[in-house]
mmCIF file of C-alpha atoms in Angstrom:
data_model
loop_
_atom_site.group_PDB
_atom_site.id
_atom_site.type_symbol
_atom_site.label_atom_id
_atom_site.label_comp_id
_atom_site.label_asym_id
_atom_site.label_seq_id
_atom_site.Cartn_x
_atom_site.Cartn_y
_atom_site.Cartn_z
ATOM 1 C CA UNK A 10 -0.347 -0.130 0.219
ATOM 2 C CA UNK A 11 1.313 3.474 -0.739
ATOM 3 C CA UNK A 12 2.647 5.677 2.340
ATOM 4 C CA UNK A 13 0.215 7.613 3.947
ATOM 5 C CA UNK A 14 -3.104 5.219 2.958
ATOM 6 C CA UNK A 15 -4.839 3.896 5.506
ATOM 7 C CA UNK A 16 -8.100 2.498 4.877
ATOM 8 C CA UNK A 17 -10.440 1.421 7.536
ATOM 9 C CA UNK A 18 -13.458 -0.565 6.948
ATOM 10 C CA UNK A 19 -15.804 -0.483 9.572
ATOM 11 C CA UNK A 20 -18.007 -4.002 9.414
ATOM 12 C CA UNK A 21 -21.080 -2.202 7.867
ATOM 13 C CA UNK A 22 -18.772 -0.395 5.147
ATOM 14 C CA UNK A 23 -17.724 -4.295 4.901
ATOM 15 C CA UNK A 24 -21.423 -5.531 4.405
ATOM 16 C CA UNK A 25 -22.488 -3.234 2.136
ATOM 17 C CA UNK A 26 -18.871 -3.961 0.118
ATOM 18 C CA UNK A 27 -19.863 -7.272 -0.170
ATOM 19 C CA UNK A 28 -22.896 -7.281 -0.851
ATOM 20 C CA UNK A 29 -21.974 -4.814 -4.185
ATOM 21 C CA UNK A 30 -20.016 -7.550 -5.064
ATOM 22 C CA UNK A 31 -22.492 -10.467 -4.525
ATOM 23 C CA UNK A 32 -25.138 -8.236 -6.655
ATOM 24 C CA UNK A 33 -25.407 -9.484 -9.986
ATOM 25 C CA UNK A 34 -26.775 -6.948 -11.168
ATOM 26 C CA UNK A 35 -24.434 -4.631 -9.850
ATOM 27 C CA UNK A 36 -22.317 -2.087 -12.558
ATOM 28 C CA UNK A 37 -18.953 -3.370 -13.105
ATOM 29 C CA UNK A 38 -17.313 -0.661 -11.837
ATOM 30 C CA UNK A 39 -19.105 -0.566 -8.770
ATOM 31 C CA UNK A 40 -17.825 -4.262 -8.089
ATOM 32 C CA UNK A 41 -14.289 -3.644 -8.779
ATOM 33 C CA UNK A 42 -13.929 -0.351 -6.887
ATOM 34 C CA UNK A 43 -15.635 -2.728 -4.186
ATOM 35 C CA UNK A 44 -12.694 -5.767 -4.147
ATOM 36 C CA UNK A 45 -9.937 -3.119 -4.523
ATOM 37 C CA UNK A 46 -11.042 -1.607 -1.170
ATOM 38 C CA UNK A 47 -12.067 -5.042 0.150
ATOM 39 C CA UNK A 48 -8.214 -6.137 -0.745
ATOM 40 C CA UNK A 49 -7.023 -3.167 0.601
ATOM 41 C CA UNK A 50 -8.954 -3.888 4.006
ATOM 42 C CA UNK A 51 -7.414 -7.302 4.034
ATOM 43 C CA UNK A 52 -3.698 -6.180 3.845
ATOM 44 C CA UNK A 53 -2.985 -6.517 0.481
ATOM 45 C CA UNK A 54 -0.059 -4.583 -1.148
ATOM 46 C CA UNK A 55 -0.915 -2.868 -4.501
ATOM 47 C CA UNK A 56 0.892 -5.447 -6.481
ATOM 48 C CA UNK A 57 -1.730 -7.943 -5.560
ATOM 49 C CA UNK A 58 -4.658 -5.599 -5.615
ATOM 50 C CA UNK A 59 -4.022 -4.253 -9.289
ATOM 51 C CA UNK A 60 -3.457 -8.301 -9.991
ATOM 52 C CA UNK A 61 -6.764 -9.123 -8.512
ATOM 53 C CA UNK A 62 -8.524 -5.990 -9.998
ATOM 54 C CA UNK A 63 -6.845 -6.021 -13.228
ATOM 55 C CA UNK A 64 -6.244 -2.099 -13.204
ATOM 56 C CA UNK A 65 -3.653 -0.427 -13.052
ATOM 57 C CA UNK A 66 -1.590 1.550 -9.755
ATOM 58 C CA UNK A 67 -2.958 5.170 -10.038
ATOM 59 C CA UNK A 68 -6.417 3.680 -10.539
ATOM 60 C CA UNK A 69 -6.157 1.543 -7.504
ATOM 61 C CA UNK A 70 -4.496 4.923 -5.759
ATOM 62 C CA UNK A 71 -7.349 7.005 -7.161
ATOM 63 C CA UNK A 72 -10.371 4.514 -5.359
ATOM 64 C CA UNK A 73 -8.533 4.316 -1.914
ATOM 65 C CA UNK A 74 -8.195 7.903 -1.906
ATOM 66 C CA UNK A 75 -11.947 8.002 -2.473
ATOM 67 C CA UNK A 76 -12.943 5.680 -0.501
ATOM 68 C CA UNK A 77 -11.143 7.425 2.848
ATOM 69 C CA UNK A 78 -12.354 10.770 1.803
ATOM 70 C CA UNK A 79 -16.324 9.827 1.309
ATOM 71 C CA UNK A 80 -16.646 6.171 1.924
ATOM 72 C CA UNK A 81 -18.961 3.570 0.206
ATOM 73 C CA UNK A 82 -21.212 6.390 -1.329
ATOM 74 C CA UNK A 83 -18.007 7.626 -2.618
ATOM 75 C CA UNK A 84 -17.063 4.614 -4.718
ATOM 76 C CA UNK A 85 -21.181 4.685 -6.398
ATOM 77 C CA UNK A 86 -20.623 8.082 -7.792
ATOM 78 C CA UNK A 87 -18.484 9.248 -10.402
ATOM 79 C CA UNK A 88 -16.928 12.702 -10.059
ATOM 80 C CA UNK A 89 -18.370 15.451 -12.652
ATOM 81 C CA UNK A 90 -16.076 15.627 -15.301
ATOM 82 C CA UNK A 91 -15.739 19.426 -17.159
ATOM 83 C CA UNK A 92 -17.715 19.905 -20.503
ATOM 84 C CA UNK A 93 -16.047 19.281 -23.289
ATOM 85 C CA UNK A 94 -15.834 21.904 -26.470
ATOM 86 C CA UNK A 95 -18.486 24.108 -26.420
ATOM 87 C CA UNK A 96 -20.902 24.042 -29.781
ATOM 88 C CA UNK A 97 -20.617 26.225 -32.618
ATOM 89 C CA UNK A 98 -22.375 29.093 -33.008
ATOM 90 C CA UNK A 99 -25.479 29.255 -35.134
ATOM 91 C CA UNK A 100 -23.672 32.123 -36.611
ATOM 92 C CA UNK A 101 -21.232 30.147 -37.433
ATOM 93 C CA UNK A 102 -22.854 27.093 -38.738
ATOM 94 C CA UNK A 103 -24.785 29.435 -40.750
ATOM 95 C CA UNK A 104 -21.785 31.004 -42.103
ATOM 96 C CA UNK A 105 -20.395 27.780 -43.330
ATOM 97 C CA UNK A 106 -24.262 26.661 -44.952
ATOM 98 C CA UNK A 107 -23.762 30.547 -46.553
ATOM 99 C CA UNK A 108 -20.361 30.194 -47.799
ATOM 100 C CA UNK A 109 -20.909 26.423 -49.290
ATOM 101 C CA UNK A 110 -24.362 27.773 -51.071
ATOM 102 C CA UNK A 111 -22.160 30.299 -52.467
ATOM 103 C CA UNK A 112 -19.809 30.810 -55.212
ATOM 104 C CA UNK A 113 -15.904 29.786 -54.513
ATOM 105 C CA UNK A 114 -13.362 31.967 -54.324
ATOM 106 C CA UNK A 115 -11.060 32.475 -57.015
ATOM 107 C CA UNK A 116 -11.114 30.348 -60.007
ATOM 108 C CA UNK A 117 -11.810 27.222 -58.193
ATOM 109 C CA UNK A 118 -14.990 25.563 -59.475
ATOM 110 C CA UNK A 119 -16.278 24.280 -56.446
ATOM 111 C CA UNK A 120 -15.486 24.437 -52.303
ATOM 112 C CA UNK A 121 -13.538 21.722 -51.026
ATOM 113 C CA UNK A 122 -13.953 21.135 -46.795
ATOM 114 C CA UNK A 123 -10.718 22.780 -45.906
ATOM 115 C CA UNK A 124 -10.990 25.889 -47.950
ATOM 116 C CA UNK A 125 -14.501 26.207 -45.649
ATOM 117 C CA UNK A 126 -12.897 25.298 -42.902
ATOM 118 C CA UNK A 127 -10.018 27.953 -43.491
ATOM 119 C CA UNK A 128 -12.515 30.473 -44.709
ATOM 120 C CA UNK A 129 -14.687 30.267 -41.408
ATOM 121 C CA UNK A 130 -11.703 29.458 -39.018
ATOM 122 C CA UNK A 131 -13.146 26.080 -37.871
ATOM 123 C CA UNK A 132 -11.851 22.775 -38.149
ATOM 124 C CA UNK A 133 -12.265 20.610 -41.046
ATOM 125 C CA UNK A 134 -14.353 17.709 -39.046
ATOM 126 C CA UNK A 135 -16.674 20.925 -37.995
ATOM 127 C CA UNK A 136 -17.132 21.878 -41.363
ATOM 128 C CA UNK A 137 -17.761 18.008 -42.041
ATOM 129 C CA UNK A 138 -20.553 17.727 -39.452
ATOM 130 C CA UNK A 139 -22.653 20.717 -40.729
ATOM 131 C CA UNK A 140 -22.199 19.847 -44.103
ATOM 132 C CA UNK A 141 -23.989 16.283 -43.499
ATOM 133 C CA UNK A 142 -26.335 17.858 -41.316
ATOM 134 C CA UNK A 143 -27.681 20.214 -43.640
ATOM 135 C CA UNK A 144 -26.767 17.282 -46.837
ATOM 136 C CA UNK A 145 -24.754 19.703 -48.388
ATOM 137 C CA UNK A 146 -22.390 18.252 -50.872
ATOM 138 C CA UNK A 147 -20.073 20.335 -52.753
ATOM 139 C CA UNK A 148 -18.062 17.894 -54.380
ATOM 140 C CA UNK A 149 -20.935 16.093 -56.083
ATOM 141 C CA UNK A 150 -22.225 17.385 -59.571
ATOM 142 C CA UNK A 151 -25.322 15.744 -60.970
ATOM 143 C CA UNK A 152 -25.800 15.948 -64.872
ATOM 144 C CA UNK A 153 -28.863 16.565 -66.841
ATOM 145 C CA UNK A 154 -30.062 17.631 -70.073
ATOM 146 C CA UNK A 155 -34.132 19.238 -70.566
ATOM 147 C CA UNK A 156 -35.635 18.745 -73.920
ATOM 148 C CA UNK A 157 -36.564 21.810 -76.050
ATOM 149 C CA UNK A 158 -38.651 19.101 -78.104
ATOM 150 C CA UNK A 159 -42.126 21.191 -78.802
ATOM 151 C CA UNK A 160 -43.943 17.861 -79.125
ATOM 152 C CA UNK A 161 -42.530 16.576 -75.973
ATOM 153 C CA UNK A 162 -45.287 15.971 -74.533
ATOM 154 C CA UNK A 163 -47.211 14.018 -77.154
ATOM 155 C CA UNK A 164 -43.773 11.869 -77.941
ATOM 156 C CA UNK A 165 -43.438 11.070 -74.036
ATOM 157 C CA UNK A 166 -47.213 9.600 -74.224
ATOM 158 C CA UNK A 167 -46.737 7.705 -77.470
ATOM 159 C CA UNK A 168 -43.456 5.937 -76.570
ATOM 160 C CA UNK A 169 -44.854 5.090 -72.847
ATOM 161 C CA UNK A 170 -47.977 3.857 -73.990
ATOM 162 C CA UNK A 171 -46.245 1.639 -76.206
ATOM 163 C CA UNK A 172 -44.741 0.386 -73.043
ATOM 164 C CA UNK A 173 -47.522 0.585 -70.791
ATOM 165 C CA UNK A 174 -50.081 -1.024 -73.201
ATOM 166 C CA UNK A 175 -48.779 -2.258 -76.693
ATOM 167 C CA UNK A 176 -50.587 -3.193 -79.029
ATOM 168 C CA UNK A 177 -52.165 -6.538 -80.247
ATOM 169 C CA UNK A 178 -50.377 -8.682 -82.723
ATOM 170 C CA UNK A 179 -47.568 -6.688 -82.513
ATOM 171 C CA UNK A 180 -43.937 -6.478 -81.738
ATOM 172 C CA UNK A 181 -42.888 -3.289 -79.379
ATOM 173 C CA UNK A 182 -38.966 -3.101 -80.363
ATOM 174 C CA UNK A 183 -36.769 -0.425 -78.929
ATOM 175 C CA UNK A 184 -33.554 0.071 -81.320
ATOM 176 C CA UNK A 185 -30.901 1.573 -81.614
ATOM 177 C CA UNK A 186 -27.181 1.252 -82.316
ATOM 178 C CA UNK A 187 -23.635 1.268 -79.394
ATOM 179 C CA UNK A 188 -21.057 2.764 -82.130
ATOM 180 C CA UNK A 189 -17.073 3.145 -81.871
ATOM 181 C CA UNK A 190 -16.936 -0.278 -78.879
ATOM 182 C CA UNK A 191 -13.234 0.089 -78.803
ATOM 183 C CA UNK A 192 -11.565 -3.350 -78.581
ATOM 184 C CA UNK A 193 -8.833 -2.196 -75.456
ATOM 185 C CA UNK A 194 -6.132 -4.079 -74.750
ATOM 186 C CA UNK A 195 -4.222 -3.167 -71.418
ATOM 187 C CA UNK A 196 -0.352 -2.616 -71.650
ATOM 188 C CA UNK A 197 0.522 -5.080 -68.725
ATOM 189 C CA UNK A 198 -1.314 -7.891 -67.374
ATOM 190 C CA UNK A 199 -3.083 -7.270 -64.080
ATOM 191 C CA UNK A 200 -3.637 -8.782 -60.814
ATOM 192 C CA UNK A 201 -6.884 -10.441 -59.538
ATOM 193 C CA UNK A 202 -8.951 -9.653 -56.515
ATOM 194 C CA UNK A 203 -7.288 -10.981 -53.200
ATOM 195 C CA UNK A 204 -8.434 -10.590 -49.696
ATOM 196 C CA UNK A 205 -7.794 -6.928 -48.823
ATOM 197 C CA UNK A 206 -6.495 -6.022 -51.838
ATOM 198 C CA UNK A 207 -8.723 -4.902 -55.502
ATOM 199 C CA UNK A 208 -7.890 -5.886 -58.343
ATOM 200 C CA UNK A 209 -5.638 -4.319 -60.919
ATOM 201 C CA UNK A 210 -5.466 -3.234 -64.634
ATOM 202 C CA UNK A 211 -3.304 -0.677 -66.255
ATOM 203 C CA UNK A 212 -4.669 2.658 -67.160
ATOM 204 C CA UNK A 213 -3.021 2.636 -70.505
ATOM 205 C CA UNK A 214 -4.055 0.570 -73.094
ATOM 206 C CA UNK A 215 -3.852 -0.328 -76.988
ATOM 207 C CA UNK A 216 -6.313 0.455 -79.298
ATOM 208 C CA UNK A 217 -7.317 -2.680 -81.873
ATOM 209 C CA UNK A 218 -9.966 -1.143 -83.802
ATOM 210 C CA UNK A 219 -13.690 -0.590 -83.213
ATOM 211 C CA UNK A 220 -17.576 -1.984 -84.245
ATOM 212 C CA UNK A 221 -20.694 -0.635 -83.823
ATOM 213 C CA UNK A 222 -23.640 -2.864 -82.372
ATOM 214 C CA UNK A 223 -26.888 -2.558 -83.454
ATOM 215 C CA UNK A 224 -29.613 -3.569 -81.032
ATOM 216 C CA UNK A 225 -33.317 -4.193 -80.808
ATOM 217 C CA UNK A 226 -35.321 -4.823 -77.288
ATOM 218 C CA UNK A 227 -38.278 -6.839 -77.643
ATOM 219 C CA UNK A 228 -39.794 -5.055 -75.051
ATOM 220 C CA UNK A 229 -42.482 -7.567 -74.330
ATOM 221 C CA UNK A 230 -40.212 -10.631 -73.588
ATOM 222 C CA UNK A 231 -36.862 -9.073 -73.248
ATOM 223 C CA UNK A 232 -34.962 -10.671 -75.806
ATOM 224 C CA UNK A 233 -32.124 -9.035 -78.025
ATOM 225 C CA UNK A 234 -31.785 -8.804 -81.810
ATOM 226 C CA UNK A 235 -28.036 -7.541 -82.150
ATOM 227 C CA UNK A 236 -25.323 -7.563 -84.510
ATOM 228 C CA UNK A 237 -21.843 -6.357 -85.225
ATOM 229 C CA UNK A 238 -21.231 -3.862 -88.041
ATOM 230 C CA UNK A 239 -18.242 -1.751 -89.030
ATOM 231 C CA UNK A 240 -20.191 1.453 -89.081
ATOM 232 C CA UNK A 241 -23.166 3.134 -88.446
ATOM 233 C CA UNK A 242 -24.814 4.898 -91.387
ATOM 234 C CA UNK A 243 -27.933 4.576 -92.964
ATOM 235 C CA UNK A 244 -26.606 1.300 -95.133
ATOM 236 C CA UNK A 245 -25.840 -0.689 -92.112
ATOM 237 C CA UNK A 246 -29.316 0.799 -90.295
ATOM 238 C CA UNK A 247 -31.157 -0.517 -93.350
ATOM 239 C CA UNK A 248 -28.969 -4.034 -93.130
ATOM 240 C CA UNK A 249 -29.919 -4.545 -89.753
ATOM 241 C CA UNK A 250 -33.771 -3.492 -90.440
ATOM 242 C CA UNK A 251 -33.613 -6.569 -92.797
ATOM 243 C CA UNK A 252 -32.239 -9.034 -90.112
ATOM 244 C CA UNK A 253 -35.106 -8.248 -87.969
ATOM 245 C CA UNK A 254 -37.204 -8.352 -90.342
ATOM 246 C CA UNK A 255 -36.323 -11.845 -90.888
ATOM 247 C CA UNK A 256 -36.512 -12.536 -87.377
ATOM 248 C CA UNK A 257 -39.858 -11.378 -86.601
ATOM 249 C CA UNK A 258 -42.819 -13.500 -87.626
ATOM 250 C CA UNK A 259 -44.486 -12.127 -90.147
ATOM 251 C CA UNK A 260 -48.154 -11.620 -88.918
ATOM 252 C CA UNK A 261 -46.854 -9.075 -86.561
ATOM 253 C CA UNK A 262 -47.042 -5.774 -86.952
ATOM 254 C CA UNK A 263 -43.721 -4.026 -85.586
ATOM 255 C CA UNK A 264 -43.941 -0.826 -83.690
ATOM 256 C CA UNK A 265 -39.833 0.031 -83.260
ATOM 257 C CA UNK A 266 -38.703 3.299 -80.905
ATOM 258 C CA UNK A 267 -36.032 5.250 -82.071
ATOM 259 C CA UNK A 268 -34.165 7.993 -81.430
ATOM 260 C CA UNK A 269 -33.276 11.424 -83.698
ATOM 261 C CA UNK A 270 -30.295 10.298 -85.134
ATOM 262 C CA UNK A 271 -29.559 11.277 -88.425
ATOM 263 C CA UNK A 272 -29.182 7.697 -89.696
ATOM 264 C CA UNK A 273 -32.727 6.905 -88.613
ATOM 265 C CA UNK A 274 -34.230 9.304 -91.006
ATOM 266 C CA UNK A 275 -32.557 9.002 -94.232
ATOM 267 C CA UNK A 276 -34.568 9.120 -97.331
ATOM 268 C CA UNK A 277 -33.445 5.156 -98.055
ATOM 269 C CA UNK A 278 -34.601 4.324 -94.705
ATOM 270 C CA UNK A 279 -37.734 6.274 -95.393
ATOM 271 C CA UNK A 280 -38.054 4.555 -98.691
ATOM 272 C CA UNK A 281 -37.279 0.943 -97.017
ATOM 273 C CA UNK A 282 -40.197 1.732 -94.608
ATOM 274 C CA UNK A 283 -42.795 2.773 -97.594
ATOM 275 C CA UNK A 284 -41.747 -0.689 -99.102
ATOM 276 C CA UNK A 285 -42.450 -2.710 -95.527
ATOM 277 C CA UNK A 286 -46.143 -1.372 -94.354
ATOM 278 C CA UNK A 287 -45.804 -3.288 -91.063
ATOM 279 C CA UNK A 288 -42.841 -1.269 -89.287
ATOM 280 C CA UNK A 289 -44.073 1.828 -87.685
ATOM 281 C CA UNK A 290 -41.565 3.913 -86.245
ATOM 282 C CA UNK A 291 -41.666 6.096 -83.442
ATOM 283 C CA UNK A 292 -39.574 9.140 -82.240
ATOM 284 C CA UNK A 293 -38.162 9.647 -79.172
ATOM 285 C CA UNK A 294 -37.863 13.390 -78.042
ATOM 286 C CA UNK A 295 -35.210 15.316 -78.339
ATOM 287 C CA UNK A 296 -32.678 15.420 -75.958
ATOM 288 C CA UNK A 297 -34.232 12.508 -74.609
ATOM 289 C CA UNK A 298 -32.977 9.115 -75.378
ATOM 290 C CA UNK A 299 -33.510 7.973 -72.026
ATOM 291 C CA UNK A 300 -36.909 7.016 -73.179
ATOM 292 C CA UNK A 301 -35.373 3.883 -75.099
ATOM 293 C CA UNK A 302 -35.210 0.935 -73.319
ATOM 294 C CA UNK A 303 -32.909 -0.095 -75.158
ATOM 295 C CA UNK A 304 -30.214 2.124 -73.523
ATOM 296 C CA UNK A 305 -30.556 0.229 -70.373
ATOM 297 C CA UNK A 306 -29.340 -3.029 -72.082
ATOM 298 C CA UNK A 307 -26.318 -1.105 -73.626
ATOM 299 C CA UNK A 308 -25.757 0.389 -70.480
ATOM 300 C CA UNK A 309 -25.519 -3.315 -68.348
ATOM 301 C CA UNK A 310 -23.201 -4.288 -71.408
ATOM 302 C CA UNK A 311 -20.878 -1.846 -70.843
ATOM 303 C CA UNK A 312 -20.621 -2.116 -67.094
ATOM 304 C CA UNK A 313 -20.463 -6.103 -66.692
ATOM 305 C CA UNK A 314 -18.365 -7.010 -70.035
ATOM 306 C CA UNK A 315 -16.652 -3.745 -72.119
ATOM 307 C CA UNK A 316 -15.565 -1.746 -69.153
ATOM 308 C CA UNK A 317 -12.994 -4.338 -67.974
ATOM 309 C CA UNK A 318 -12.764 -6.602 -70.837
ATOM 310 C CA UNK A 319 -9.303 -7.178 -72.230
ATOM 311 C CA UNK A 320 -9.924 -7.641 -76.221
ATOM 312 C CA UNK A 321 -6.663 -8.411 -78.533
ATOM 313 C CA UNK A 322 -8.772 -7.658 -81.739
ATOM 314 C CA UNK A 323 -11.896 -6.291 -82.893
ATOM 315 C CA UNK A 324 -13.288 -10.157 -83.392
ATOM 316 C CA UNK A 325 -12.863 -11.024 -79.831
ATOM 317 C CA UNK A 326 -14.740 -8.214 -79.226
ATOM 318 C CA UNK A 327 -17.470 -8.885 -81.661
ATOM 319 C CA UNK A 328 -17.293 -12.444 -79.911
ATOM 320 C CA UNK A 329 -17.695 -11.450 -76.407
ATOM 321 C CA UNK A 330 -20.217 -8.865 -77.431
ATOM 322 C CA UNK A 331 -21.909 -11.776 -79.094
ATOM 323 C CA UNK A 332 -21.780 -13.777 -76.219
ATOM 324 C CA UNK A 333 -23.333 -11.396 -74.056
ATOM 325 C CA UNK A 334 -26.633 -11.262 -75.791
ATOM 326 C CA UNK A 335 -27.178 -14.664 -75.958
ATOM 327 C CA UNK A 336 -26.607 -14.786 -72.484
ATOM 328 C CA UNK A 337 -29.487 -11.923 -71.855
ATOM 329 C CA UNK A 338 -31.582 -14.031 -74.080
ATOM 330 C CA UNK A 339 -31.299 -17.194 -72.474
ATOM 331 C CA UNK A 340 -32.750 -15.134 -69.517
ATOM 332 C CA UNK A 341 -34.342 -12.453 -70.618
ATOM 333 C CA UNK A 342 -36.611 -10.354 -68.470
ATOM 334 C CA UNK A 343 -39.512 -7.735 -69.752
ATOM 335 C CA UNK A 344 -38.944 -4.568 -70.227
ATOM 336 C CA UNK A 345 -41.520 -2.851 -67.101
ATOM 337 C CA UNK A 346 -42.055 0.974 -67.398
ATOM 338 C CA UNK A 347 -42.934 2.080 -63.990
ATOM 339 C CA UNK A 348 -43.092 5.903 -64.095
ATOM 340 C CA UNK A 349 -46.229 8.034 -64.786
ATOM 341 C CA UNK A 350 -46.233 10.487 -67.648
ATOM 342 C CA UNK A 351 -47.131 13.057 -65.527
ATOM 343 C CA UNK A 352 -44.912 13.004 -63.134
ATOM 344 C CA UNK A 353 -42.144 13.040 -66.036
ATOM 345 C CA UNK A 354 -43.984 16.010 -67.695
ATOM 346 C CA UNK A 355 -44.447 18.061 -63.687
ATOM 347 C CA UNK A 356 -40.153 17.336 -63.639
ATOM 348 C CA UNK A 357 -39.809 18.739 -66.676
ATOM 349 C CA UNK A 358 -41.596 21.665 -66.314
ATOM 350 C CA UNK A 359 -40.108 22.514 -62.902
ATOM 351 C CA UNK A 360 -36.832 21.645 -64.019
ATOM 352 C CA UNK A 361 -37.743 24.708 -67.049
ATOM 353 C CA UNK A 362 -39.144 26.509 -64.367
ATOM 354 C CA UNK A 363 -35.938 26.993 -62.150
ATOM 355 C CA UNK A 364 -33.562 27.355 -65.541
ATOM 356 C CA UNK A 365 -35.491 30.532 -66.345
ATOM 357 C CA UNK A 366 -35.696 31.609 -63.022
ATOM 358 C CA UNK A 367 -31.983 31.494 -62.762
ATOM 359 C CA UNK A 368 -31.109 33.006 -66.097
#
C-alpha cells in the first residue's frame, strides 16, 4: 500500500461492499471498486490489488483515496467532468452553409472541406459535420439535359403508351446503335482480386479497332436482336432492319422506338419503311434518348462486359458481345415501365422554371 494511505473498513462498510460484489445486477465499475477496497482492508499490497482487480496503479490509488474521503458512497458516484468544447455558434454554422451554397473564391469550380474550414476559421471535421447535417455536398455534381422538343408531351405519351399498353398482334422493339465500341488491350496483365486488395489493371491501353452494335430490344419478352457492323451509316442500319425483319414472325406488326439520329431519318430508310408497311417508327423527343429502353441494355453491356474487358482484336470484341447477347436471351426479362407520364412532365416543367428563374 502507498505510504500515507490508511483504509479503515467498518463492519457496516464491509457488509455494503460485499453486497455490491455479490449483486449480479450491480454495475461492473462498482464491483471492481469494491474489490479494491476489500483487498486493501485485507492487507494486500498494491501489486496484489492490481492483479486481483486488473486495474493500473493510479486507478487503485485513486479509489483508495476516494473511499478514505467519502466512504462507500464515494465509490458509487462518478465525479463530474469538465464540459467538452462548446458547440459551434449558430452564426458560425449558418456562415458555413452560406459559403458552401455560394460561389467559391478565385478560379476554383467548387468548395472543398479544407477551403470552407479556412474561410470559416473552424476545423475540417466541424465543417464536415455541418455539411452532413444540412445534406450539402459541394464535391458532387449531377448531369442533366432538358428537352426543348415542342412535341415532347405527345412523343412521351406515344412511347410510354407502347411500353404500358402495347398493341395486339404486334411486337414493340426498342432500336438503337452503340457506336465506336473500342477493342482495348491492356499494356500489362492485371492482378486478380484477393482479400485486402482490389483487382488491378493498367491505366493505359492499346486500341485494336472499333465496332458498332445495332440492337433491338423486344420490350414484351426482353430478348435482344444484335448485330455487329464496322460503321453506323444508313446502309448498315438498313441491313440491320433486314435482319430484324427476317426474325420477327410475318403476321405481327412491328412498332420500333428510335431516337432522332440522322441515320434513322435518312431518305433511303424512309423508302425502306414504305416497302415494309408493317413497320412503324416512333421517335423519342429530342435530347430524351433515356426514353429508349435499349439504352438500359447498352448500359448493362458496358458495365458488365466492356468496361473491364481485354480484347486483343476486333473479332475478340465482337465474339464477347455476341456471347453477352446470347446470355441475355437465355434468361430474358421483360421491360417494365413504372414512371407516370404526368410525373415526368411535371419534373420537366419544374426544371424549365428553375432554369428560367436563374437565367
